PDB file of C-alpha atoms in Angstrom:
ATOM      1  CA  MET H  16       4.652 -35.168 -18.294  1.00 30.00           C
ATOM      2  CA  LYS H  17       3.752 -31.595 -17.397  1.00 35.00           C
ATOM      3  CA  ARG H  18       5.275 -29.015 -19.839  1.00 38.00           C
ATOM      4  CA  ASP H  19       7.522 -26.373 -18.308  1.00 46.00           C
ATOM      5  CA  ALA H  20       5.616 -23.136 -18.939  1.00 62.00           C
ATOM      6  CA  ARG H  21       8.515 -20.849 -17.980  1.00 90.00           C
ATOM      7  CA  VAL H  22       9.976 -18.638 -20.726  1.00 95.00           C
ATOM      8  CA  PRO H  23      13.598 -19.700 -21.227  1.00 95.00           C
ATOM      9  CA  VAL H  24      16.267 -17.008 -20.729  1.00 95.00           C
ATOM     10  CA  VAL H  25      19.257 -17.549 -23.042  1.00 94.00           C
ATOM     11  CA  GLU H  26      22.410 -15.785 -21.966  1.00 92.00           C
ATOM     12  CA  LEU H  27      24.224 -15.157 -25.340  1.00 92.00           C
ATOM     13  CA  VAL H  28      26.431 -13.141 -22.916  1.00 89.00           C
ATOM     14  CA  SER H  29      26.612 -13.389 -19.153  1.00 87.00           C
ATOM     15  CA  GLY H  30      23.550 -11.550 -17.624  1.00 83.00           C
ATOM     16  CA  ASP H  31      23.821 -11.783 -13.790  1.00 85.00           C
ATOM     17  CA  GLU H  32      21.322  -9.413 -12.376  1.00 90.00           C
ATOM     18  CA  LEU H  33      19.350  -8.957 -15.693  1.00 93.00           C
ATOM     19  CA  ALA H  34      19.175 -12.746 -16.152  1.00 93.00           C
ATOM     20  CA  ALA H  35      17.960 -13.106 -12.582  1.00 94.00           C
ATOM     21  CA  LEU H  36      15.307 -10.519 -13.084  1.00 95.00           C
ATOM     22  CA  MET H  37      14.060 -12.050 -16.313  1.00 96.00           C
ATOM     23  CA  ARG H  38      13.796 -15.461 -14.609  1.00 95.00           C
ATOM     24  CA  SER H  39      11.927 -14.125 -11.586  1.00 96.00           C
ATOM     25  CA  ALA H  40       8.307 -15.201 -11.177  1.00 96.00           C
ATOM     26  CA  PRO H  41       6.732 -11.650 -11.596  1.00 97.00           C
ATOM     27  CA  VAL H  42       8.532 -11.185 -14.976  1.00 97.00           C
ATOM     28  CA  GLN H  43       7.694 -14.624 -16.136  1.00 97.00           C
ATOM     29  CA  GLU H  44       4.081 -13.944 -15.305  1.00 96.00           C
ATOM     30  CA  LEU H  45       4.016 -10.843 -17.142  1.00 97.00           C
ATOM     31  CA  ILE H  46       5.347 -12.267 -20.447  1.00 97.00           C
ATOM     32  CA  ALA H  47       3.748 -15.706 -20.298  1.00 96.00           C
ATOM     33  CA  GLY H  48       1.732 -16.369 -23.516  1.00 95.00           C
ATOM     34  CA  HIS H  49       3.341 -13.400 -25.316  1.00 97.00           C
ATOM     35  CA  VAL H  50       7.072 -14.311 -25.528  1.00 97.00           C
ATOM     36  CA  ASP H  51       8.679 -17.599 -26.311  1.00 97.00           C
ATOM     37  CA  VAL H  52      12.326 -16.835 -25.374  1.00 97.00           C
ATOM     38  CA  ILE H  53      14.368 -14.004 -23.972  1.00 97.00           C
ATOM     39  CA  GLU H  54      17.996 -13.574 -25.242  1.00 95.00           C
ATOM     40  CA  LEU H  55      20.538 -11.487 -23.387  1.00 94.00           C
ATOM     41  CA  VAL H  56      22.848  -9.625 -25.709  1.00 92.00           C
ATOM     42  CA  ALA H  57      25.519  -6.890 -25.313  1.00 88.00           C
ATOM     43  CA  VAL H  58      25.195  -4.282 -28.112  1.00 80.00           C
ATOM     44  CA  ARG H  59      25.343  -0.527 -28.489  1.00 73.00           C
ATOM     45  CA  SER H  60      22.614  -0.142 -31.029  1.00 71.00           C
ATOM     46  CA  TYR H  61      19.514  -0.777 -28.958  1.00 77.00           C
ATOM     47  CA  VAL H  62      18.342  -1.462 -25.453  1.00 80.00           C
ATOM     48  CA  GLY H  63      15.723  -4.247 -26.495  1.00 87.00           C
ATOM     49  CA  ASN H  64      14.549  -5.828 -29.650  1.00 90.00           C
ATOM     50  CA  ALA H  65      11.462  -7.883 -30.615  1.00 93.00           C
ATOM     51  CA  ILE H  66      12.022 -10.588 -33.195  1.00 93.00           C
ATOM     52  CA  ARG H  67       9.654 -12.959 -34.692  1.00 93.00           C
ATOM     53  CA  ARG H  68      11.607 -15.845 -36.401  1.00 93.00           C
ATOM     54  CA  ARG H  69      10.365 -17.673 -39.529  1.00 90.00           C
ATOM     55  CA  ASN H  70       9.312 -20.702 -37.332  1.00 93.00           C
ATOM     56  CA  GLY H  71       6.984 -18.245 -35.343  1.00 93.00           C
ATOM     57  CA  VAL H  72       9.112 -18.278 -32.302  1.00 95.00           C
ATOM     58  CA  ARG H  73       8.613 -14.796 -30.455  1.00 96.00           C
ATOM     59  CA  VAL H  74      11.995 -13.539 -29.232  1.00 96.00           C
ATOM     60  CA  VAL H  75      12.724 -10.423 -26.937  1.00 96.00           C
ATOM     61  CA  ARG H  76      16.401  -9.472 -26.767  1.00 95.00           C
ATOM     62  CA  MET H  77      17.519  -7.503 -23.710  1.00 94.00           C
ATOM     63  CA  ASN H  78      20.800  -5.516 -23.609  1.00 90.00           C
ATOM     64  CA  VAL H  79      23.007  -6.312 -20.624  1.00 89.00           C
ATOM     65  CA  ALA H  80      25.357  -3.558 -21.591  1.00 83.00           C
ATOM     66  CA  LEU H  81      22.741  -1.006 -20.603  1.00 77.00           C
ATOM     67  CA  ASP H  82      23.574   0.603 -17.140  1.00 72.00           C
ATOM     68  CA  ALA H  83      19.969   0.574 -15.852  1.00 77.00           C
ATOM     69  CA  GLY H  84      17.994  -0.463 -12.736  1.00 83.00           C
ATOM     70  CA  ASP H  85      15.302  -3.173 -12.641  1.00 89.00           C
ATOM     71  CA  SER H  86      12.421  -0.693 -13.287  1.00 88.00           C
ATOM     72  CA  GLU H  87      14.102   0.596 -16.566  1.00 87.00           C
ATOM     73  CA  HIS H  88      14.658  -3.050 -17.826  1.00 91.00           C
ATOM     74  CA  VAL H  89      10.912  -3.679 -17.073  1.00 93.00           C
ATOM     75  CA  LEU H  90       9.969  -0.676 -19.180  1.00 91.00           C
ATOM     76  CA  VAL H  91      12.050  -1.964 -22.073  1.00 91.00           C
ATOM     77  CA  LEU H  92      10.582  -5.394 -21.577  1.00 95.00           C
ATOM     78  CA  CYS H  93       7.011  -4.063 -21.756  1.00 95.00           C
ATOM     79  CA  HIS H  94       7.957  -2.096 -24.822  1.00 92.00           C
ATOM     80  CA  GLU H  95       9.232  -5.165 -26.673  1.00 94.00           C
ATOM     81  CA  THR H  96       6.650  -7.494 -25.435  1.00 96.00           C
ATOM     82  CA  ALA H  97       3.977  -5.127 -26.755  1.00 95.00           C
ATOM     83  CA  HIS H  98       5.439  -5.400 -30.173  1.00 94.00           C
ATOM     84  CA  HIS H  99       4.698  -9.194 -30.282  1.00 96.00           C
ATOM     85  CA  ILE H 100       1.135  -8.598 -28.921  1.00 96.00           C
ATOM     86  CA  ALA H 101       0.344  -5.830 -31.515  1.00 94.00           C
ATOM     87  CA  GLY H 102       2.512  -7.350 -34.365  1.00 93.00           C
ATOM     88  CA  VAL H 103       6.160  -6.520 -34.797  1.00 88.00           C
ATOM     89  CA  ARG H 104       5.378  -4.874 -38.192  1.00 83.00           C
ATOM     90  CA  ARG H 105       3.083  -2.348 -36.828  1.00 78.00           C
ATOM     91  CA  ARG H 106       5.617  -0.205 -35.256  1.00 79.00           C
ATOM     92  CA  HIS H 107       4.338   2.251 -32.531  1.00 83.00           C
ATOM     93  CA  ASP H 108       0.657   2.539 -33.659  1.00 87.00           C
ATOM     94  CA  GLN H 109      -2.288   2.656 -31.462  1.00 89.00           C
ATOM     95  CA  SER H 110      -2.499  -1.101 -31.096  1.00 92.00           C
ATOM     96  CA  TRP H 111       1.024  -1.133 -29.805  1.00 91.00           C
ATOM     97  CA  ARG H 112       0.395   1.754 -27.492  1.00 90.00           C
ATOM     98  CA  ASN H 113      -2.710   0.046 -26.022  1.00 93.00           C
ATOM     99  CA  ALA H 114      -0.853  -3.177 -25.525  1.00 95.00           C
ATOM    100  CA  CYS H 115       2.162  -1.497 -23.850  1.00 93.00           C
ATOM    101  CA  ALA H 116      -0.039   0.521 -21.553  1.00 93.00           C
ATOM    102  CA  GLU H 117      -1.749  -2.683 -20.450  1.00 96.00           C
ATOM    103  CA  LEU H 118       1.611  -4.341 -19.877  1.00 97.00           C
ATOM    104  CA  LEU H 119       2.788  -1.451 -17.796  1.00 95.00           C
ATOM    105  CA  GLN H 120      -0.249  -1.676 -15.576  1.00 96.00           C
ATOM    106  CA  ARG H 121       0.063  -5.406 -15.248  1.00 97.00           C
ATOM    107  CA  ALA H 122       3.834  -4.830 -14.327  1.00 97.00           C
ATOM    108  CA  GLY H 123       2.699  -2.538 -11.573  1.00 95.00           C
ATOM    109  CA  SER H 124       0.159  -5.089 -10.144  1.00 97.00           C
ATOM    110  CA  LEU H 125       3.047  -7.582 -10.023  1.00 97.00           C
ATOM    111  CA  GLY H 126       5.334  -5.234  -8.086  1.00 96.00           C
ATOM    112  CA  LEU H 127       7.669  -4.752 -10.833  1.00 96.00           C
ATOM    113  CA  LEU H 128       6.915  -0.929 -11.086  1.00 93.00           C
ATOM    114  CA  SER H 129       5.832   1.553  -8.499  1.00 90.00           C
ATOM    115  CA  GLU H 130       2.491   3.361  -8.841  1.00 89.00           C
ATOM    116  CA  ASP H 131       4.331   6.558  -9.825  1.00 84.00           C
ATOM    117  CA  GLU H 132       6.374   4.722 -12.498  1.00 86.00           C
ATOM    118  CA  VAL H 133       3.180   3.134 -13.968  1.00 89.00           C
ATOM    119  CA  GLU H 134       1.299   6.351 -13.966  1.00 86.00           C
ATOM    120  CA  ARG H 135       4.133   8.317 -15.778  1.00 82.00           C
ATOM    121  CA  SER H 136       5.015   5.528 -18.255  1.00 86.00           C
ATOM    122  CA  VAL H 137       1.341   4.736 -19.253  1.00 87.00           C
ATOM    123  CA  ALA H 138       0.796   8.416 -19.849  1.00 82.00           C
ATOM    124  CA  GLU H 139       3.773   8.798 -21.907  1.00 79.00           C
ATOM    125  CA  VAL H 140       3.136   5.749 -24.042  1.00 85.00           C
ATOM    126  CA  LEU H 141      -0.530   6.686 -24.772  1.00 83.00           C
ATOM    127  CA  HIS H 142      -0.052  10.378 -25.346  1.00 75.00           C
ATOM    128  CA  GLY H 143       3.591  11.035 -25.857  1.00 68.00           C
ATOM    129  CA  SER H 144       6.460   9.873 -27.903  1.00 62.00           C
ATOM    130  CA  ALA H 145       7.453   6.227 -28.061  1.00 62.00           C
ATOM    131  CA  SER H 146      10.978   7.381 -28.427  1.00 51.00           C
ATOM    132  CA  ILE H 147      11.454   7.228 -24.760  1.00 46.00           C
ATOM    133  CA  PHE H 148      11.805   3.522 -25.117  1.00 46.00           C
ATOM    134  CA  ARG H 149      13.960   3.496 -28.209  1.00 39.00           C
ATOM    135  CA  GLY H 150      17.212   3.071 -26.331  1.00 34.00           C
ATOM    136  CA  LEU H 151      20.826   4.150 -26.822  1.00 30.00           C
ATOM    137  CA  ASP H 152      21.759   7.138 -28.941  1.00 32.00           C
ATOM    138  CA  GLY H 153      24.662   5.494 -30.778  1.00 30.00           C
ATOM    139  CA  GLU H 154      27.920   7.363 -29.988  1.00 28.00           C
ATOM    140  CA  ALA H 155      26.760   9.304 -27.041  1.00 31.00           C
ATOM    141  CA  GLY H 156      25.233   6.227 -25.347  1.00 33.00           C
ATOM    142  CA  GLU H 157      22.659   8.299 -23.659  1.00 36.00           C
ATOM    143  CA  ARG H 158      19.219   7.039 -23.088  1.00 43.00           C
ATOM    144  CA  GLU H 159      16.554   9.201 -24.410  1.00 41.00           C
ATOM    145  CA  TRP H 160      13.961   7.631 -22.151  1.00 40.00           C
ATOM    146  CA  LEU H 161      15.802   8.450 -18.891  1.00 42.00           C
ATOM    147  CA  ASN H 162      13.187  10.442 -17.014  1.00 52.00           C
ATOM    148  CA  SER H 163      14.727  13.583 -15.525  1.00 60.00           C
ATOM    149  CA  GLU H 164      11.968  13.758 -12.861  1.00 60.00           C
ATOM    150  CA  VAL H 165      13.045  10.258 -11.639  1.00 67.00           C
ATOM    151  CA  LEU H 166      16.781  11.280 -11.507  1.00 72.00           C
ATOM    152  CA  ASP H 167      15.847  14.482  -9.707  1.00 75.00           C
ATOM    153  CA  ARG H 168      13.713  12.612  -7.082  1.00 76.00           C
ATOM    154  CA  ASP H 169      16.505  10.116  -6.478  1.00 80.00           C
ATOM    155  CA  ARG H 170      19.035  12.959  -6.060  1.00 82.00           C
ATOM    156  CA  GLU H 171      16.784  14.694  -3.711  1.00 84.00           C
ATOM    157  CA  ARG H 172      16.259  11.614  -1.619  1.00 83.00           C
ATOM    158  CA  LEU H 173      19.991  11.013  -1.276  1.00 86.00           C
ATOM    159  CA  ARG H 174      20.581  14.608  -0.534  1.00 85.00           C
ATOM    160  CA  GLU H 175      17.949  14.464   2.317  1.00 85.00           C
ATOM    161  CA  GLN H 176      19.793  11.428   3.671  1.00 84.00           C
ATOM    162  CA  GLY H 177      22.967  13.677   3.857  1.00 84.00           C
ATOM    163  CA  ILE H 178      25.052  11.983   1.157  1.00 88.00           C
ATOM    164  CA  GLU H 179      28.507  13.558   0.717  1.00 89.00           C
ATOM    165  CA  LEU H 180      32.031  12.546   0.265  1.00 89.00           C
ATOM    166  CA  GLY H 181      32.866   9.863   2.792  1.00 89.00           C
ATOM    167  CA  SER H 182      29.213   8.786   3.276  1.00 90.00           C
ATOM    168  CA  LEU H 183      28.697   5.041   3.580  1.00 90.00           C
ATOM    169  CA  VAL H 184      26.050   3.813   0.946  1.00 88.00           C
ATOM    170  CA  THR H 185      24.119   0.550   0.821  1.00 88.00           C
ATOM    171  CA  PHE H 186      23.238  -0.750  -2.659  1.00 82.00           C
ATOM    172  CA  ARG H 187      22.449  -3.803  -4.608  1.00 75.00           C
ATOM    173  CA  TYR H 188      24.975  -5.261  -7.096  1.00 69.00           C
ATOM    174  CA  ARG H 189      25.099  -8.696  -8.928  1.00 64.00           C
ATOM    175  CA  ASN H 190      22.230  -9.910  -6.709  1.00 62.00           C
ATOM    176  CA  ARG H 191      24.023  -9.036  -3.426  1.00 71.00           C
ATOM    177  CA  TRP H 192      23.915  -6.125  -0.980  1.00 78.00           C
ATOM    178  CA  TRP H 193      27.045  -4.057  -0.743  1.00 83.00           C
ATOM    179  CA  GLN H 194      28.317  -1.167   1.286  1.00 86.00           C
ATOM    180  CA  GLY H 195      30.858   1.302   0.025  1.00 87.00           C
ATOM    181  CA  GLU H 196      32.292   4.717   0.763  1.00 90.00           C
ATOM    182  CA  VAL H 197      31.373   7.648  -1.476  1.00 91.00           C
ATOM    183  CA  VAL H 198      34.532   8.846  -3.325  1.00 89.00           C
ATOM    184  CA  GLN H 199      32.724  11.142  -5.730  1.00 88.00           C
ATOM    185  CA  VAL H 200      29.224  12.441  -6.386  1.00 88.00           C
ATOM    186  CA  ASN H 201      28.530  12.585 -10.177  1.00 84.00           C
ATOM    187  CA  ARG H 202      25.573  13.909 -12.151  1.00 80.00           C
ATOM    188  CA  LYS H 203      23.674  10.493 -12.180  1.00 81.00           C
ATOM    189  CA  THR H 204      25.775   8.220 -10.012  1.00 85.00           C
ATOM    190  CA  VAL H 205      28.110   8.087  -7.110  1.00 86.00           C
ATOM    191  CA  SER H 206      31.629   6.587  -7.357  1.00 87.00           C
ATOM    192  CA  VAL H 207      32.218   4.222  -4.345  1.00 88.00           C
ATOM    193  CA  GLY H 208      35.064   2.219  -2.995  1.00 84.00           C
ATOM    194  CA  GLU H 209      36.167   0.369  -0.019  1.00 80.00           C
ATOM    195  CA  PRO H 210      35.895   2.353   3.184  1.00 79.00           C
ATOM    196  CA  GLY H 211      38.979   4.232   4.138  1.00 77.00           C
ATOM    197  CA  THR H 212      40.700   3.752   0.711  1.00 75.00           C
ATOM    198  CA  ASP H 213      39.558   6.789  -1.436  1.00 73.00           C
ATOM    199  CA  VAL H 214      39.862   4.465  -4.434  1.00 77.00           C
ATOM    200  CA  ALA H 215      36.797   4.326  -6.652  1.00 76.00           C
ATOM    201  CA  LEU H 216      35.706   0.750  -7.651  1.00 80.00           C
ATOM    202  CA  LEU H 217      32.188   1.229  -8.981  1.00 82.00           C
ATOM    203  CA  ARG H 218      29.830   3.950 -10.262  1.00 82.00           C
ATOM    204  CA  VAL H 219      26.452   3.340  -8.722  1.00 84.00           C
ATOM    205  CA  PRO H 220      23.230   4.898 -10.143  1.00 84.00           C
ATOM    206  CA  PHE H 221      21.277   7.113  -7.614  1.00 84.00           C
ATOM    207  CA  SER H 222      18.303   4.750  -8.081  1.00 79.00           C
ATOM    208  CA  ARG H 223      20.156   1.656  -6.731  1.00 80.00           C
ATOM    209  CA  ILE H 224      21.279   3.247  -3.484  1.00 86.00           C
ATOM    210  CA  VAL H 225      18.776   2.414  -0.800  1.00 84.00           C
ATOM    211  CA  GLN H 226      20.582   3.988   2.163  1.00 85.00           C
ATOM    212  CA  ALA H 227      23.199   6.718   2.758  1.00 87.00           C
ATOM    213  CA  LYS H 228      24.889   7.345   5.972  1.00 87.00           C
ATOM    214  CA  PRO H 229      26.795  10.557   6.477  1.00 84.00           C
ATOM    215  CA  PRO H 230      30.376  10.262   7.687  1.00 82.00           C
ATOM    216  CA  GLU H 231      30.893  10.490  11.526  1.00 72.00           C
TER     217      GLU H 231
END
C-alpha cells in the first residue's frame, strides 16, 4: 500500500480558509519532508509556533485568529518551517535565516508569494530583524510584521479603482467570492454590507479586495 505523503492538517479549532490553504498542493509541496503535522489553533500570544515533540514529530501551529491574507500566512509558515530545518533551539541564527530565505524563494516558485513579496521578505530575513515574523503584540493585537509598503500599495490600488462609500467590492471570504457595498473606509480595511442596506457585516482587508466599482 502506498503511504499518504501529505502533511495532515489537524483543526483543533475550525480553520476554513486557512485549513484549505494548508491542505493545498503548493503548500504541501513547500513543507514536504520538513513538517510532520500542522495544527490550527486560536490564540493571542503568537501567529505561529514550531514544536518538536519528544517522539520526534515536527509540528507547526498556525493561528486562525490572525486576520491575515494567504501571503501573510505563507510568510508565517516559512518562518516556522525554517525552525524545523535549522533546529528549533537555534532561534533566529544564520542557519535559520538561510533556511527561511530558501523557503520564501521556494514559496515564490510555487505561486504562493509574488516576486515583490519574495524579494522584500528575503531581504528582511537575511539582513533585517526576524521580529517581523514574531506575531501579535499581546494587548494591542498589532502585527509587527505588517509591511506598511504593502498596505500603502493596496490602498493606492483601490483608490485608483475609485473606491468610496457605496462602491461595490468583490472579495474572497471562506473559500467563496462575495460582493458587498462599502459602508466605511478604514485605515487597513473596508466595512462592507449587503447592497442598499448601509449595515456593515464584515471588515475586509484591502489585500483581499480584487475589484472595486464606484457607485453609479
